[in-house]
PDB file of C-alpha atoms in Angstrom:
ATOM      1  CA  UNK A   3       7.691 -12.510  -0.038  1.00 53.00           C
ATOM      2  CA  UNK A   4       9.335 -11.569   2.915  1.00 73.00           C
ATOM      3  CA  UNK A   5       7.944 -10.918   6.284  1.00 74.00           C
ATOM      4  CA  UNK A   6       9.392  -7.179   6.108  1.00 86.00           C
ATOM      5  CA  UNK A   7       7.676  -6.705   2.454  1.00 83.00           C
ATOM      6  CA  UNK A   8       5.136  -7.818   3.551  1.00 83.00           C
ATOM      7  CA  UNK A   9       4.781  -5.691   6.820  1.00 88.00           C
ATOM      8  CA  UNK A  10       6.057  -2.799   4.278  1.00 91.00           C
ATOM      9  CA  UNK A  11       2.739  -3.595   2.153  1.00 91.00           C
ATOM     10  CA  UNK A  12       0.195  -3.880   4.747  1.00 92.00           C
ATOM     11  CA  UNK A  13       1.812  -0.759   6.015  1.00 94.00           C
ATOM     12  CA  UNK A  14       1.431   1.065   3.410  1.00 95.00           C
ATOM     13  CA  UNK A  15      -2.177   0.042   2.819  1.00 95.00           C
ATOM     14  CA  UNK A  16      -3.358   0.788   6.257  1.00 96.00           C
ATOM     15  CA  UNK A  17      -1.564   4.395   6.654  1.00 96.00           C
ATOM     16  CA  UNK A  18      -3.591   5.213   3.055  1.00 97.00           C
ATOM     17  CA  UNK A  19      -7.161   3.835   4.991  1.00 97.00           C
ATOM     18  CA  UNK A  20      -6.181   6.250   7.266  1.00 98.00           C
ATOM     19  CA  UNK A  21      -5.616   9.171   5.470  1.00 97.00           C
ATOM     20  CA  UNK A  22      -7.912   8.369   3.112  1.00 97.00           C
ATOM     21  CA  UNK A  23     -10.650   8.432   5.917  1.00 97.00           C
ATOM     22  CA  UNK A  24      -9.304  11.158   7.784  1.00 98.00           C
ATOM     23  CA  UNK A  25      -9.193  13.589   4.670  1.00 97.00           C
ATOM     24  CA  UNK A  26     -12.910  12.506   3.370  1.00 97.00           C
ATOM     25  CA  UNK A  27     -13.952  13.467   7.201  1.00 97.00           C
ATOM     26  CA  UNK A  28     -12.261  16.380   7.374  1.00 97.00           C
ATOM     27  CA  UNK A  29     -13.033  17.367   3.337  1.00 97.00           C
ATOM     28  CA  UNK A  30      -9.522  17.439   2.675  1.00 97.00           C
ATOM     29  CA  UNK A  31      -9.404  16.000  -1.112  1.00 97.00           C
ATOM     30  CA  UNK A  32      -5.172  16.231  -0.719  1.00 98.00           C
ATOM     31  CA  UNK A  33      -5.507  13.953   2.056  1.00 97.00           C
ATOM     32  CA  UNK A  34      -7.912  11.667   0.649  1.00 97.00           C
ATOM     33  CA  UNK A  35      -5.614  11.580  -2.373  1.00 98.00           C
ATOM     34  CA  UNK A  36      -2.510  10.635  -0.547  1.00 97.00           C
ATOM     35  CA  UNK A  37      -4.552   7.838   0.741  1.00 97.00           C
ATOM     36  CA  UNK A  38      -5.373   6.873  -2.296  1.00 97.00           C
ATOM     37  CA  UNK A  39      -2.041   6.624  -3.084  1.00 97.00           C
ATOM     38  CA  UNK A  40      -0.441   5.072  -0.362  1.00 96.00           C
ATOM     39  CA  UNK A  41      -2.644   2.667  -0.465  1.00 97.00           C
ATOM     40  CA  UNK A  42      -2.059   1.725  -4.595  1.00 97.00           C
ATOM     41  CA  UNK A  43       1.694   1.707  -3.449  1.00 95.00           C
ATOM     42  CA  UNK A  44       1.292  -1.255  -1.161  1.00 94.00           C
ATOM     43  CA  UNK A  45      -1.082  -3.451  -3.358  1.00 94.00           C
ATOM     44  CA  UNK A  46       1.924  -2.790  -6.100  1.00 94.00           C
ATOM     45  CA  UNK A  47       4.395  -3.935  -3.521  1.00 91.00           C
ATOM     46  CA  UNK A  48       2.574  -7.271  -3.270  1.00 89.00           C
ATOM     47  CA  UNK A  49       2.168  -7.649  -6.992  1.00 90.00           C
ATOM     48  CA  UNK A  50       6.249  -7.400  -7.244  1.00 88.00           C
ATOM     49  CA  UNK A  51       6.833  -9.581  -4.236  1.00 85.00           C
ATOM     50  CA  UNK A  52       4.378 -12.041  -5.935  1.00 84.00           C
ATOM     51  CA  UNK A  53       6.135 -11.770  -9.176  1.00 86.00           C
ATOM     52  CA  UNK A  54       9.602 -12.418  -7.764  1.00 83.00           C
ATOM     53  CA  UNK A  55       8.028 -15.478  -6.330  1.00 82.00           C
ATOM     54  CA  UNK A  56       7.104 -17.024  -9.497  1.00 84.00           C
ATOM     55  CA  UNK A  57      10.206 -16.434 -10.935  1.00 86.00           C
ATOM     56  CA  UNK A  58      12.110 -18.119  -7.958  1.00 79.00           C
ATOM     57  CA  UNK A  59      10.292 -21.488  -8.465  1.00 68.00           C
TER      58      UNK A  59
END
């Protein structure tokens, strides 16, 4: 995996803490749910980086 996938992951996963946070805070279930999902896109960026991986070796 690349350093900028992997900054693009962990990115990705901390901006959905965030919101995820901030919306159950504020009771904002829209925000909470982009969370949610931000945070589901960066663990499935690591699981295709990871995946390329094994097929490079």
């Amino acid at each position: 995996m690349s350093a900028e996938d992997k900054m693009k992951a962990a990115a990705d996963k901390v901006t959905g803490q965030v919101k995820e946070t901030v919306g159950k805070t504020t009771d904002n279930d829209k925000l909470v749910a982009e969370g949610k999902a931000d945070q589901a896109k960066g663990v499935i960026r690591d699981k295709v980086e990871d995946v390329k991986e094994m097929f490079k070796k």
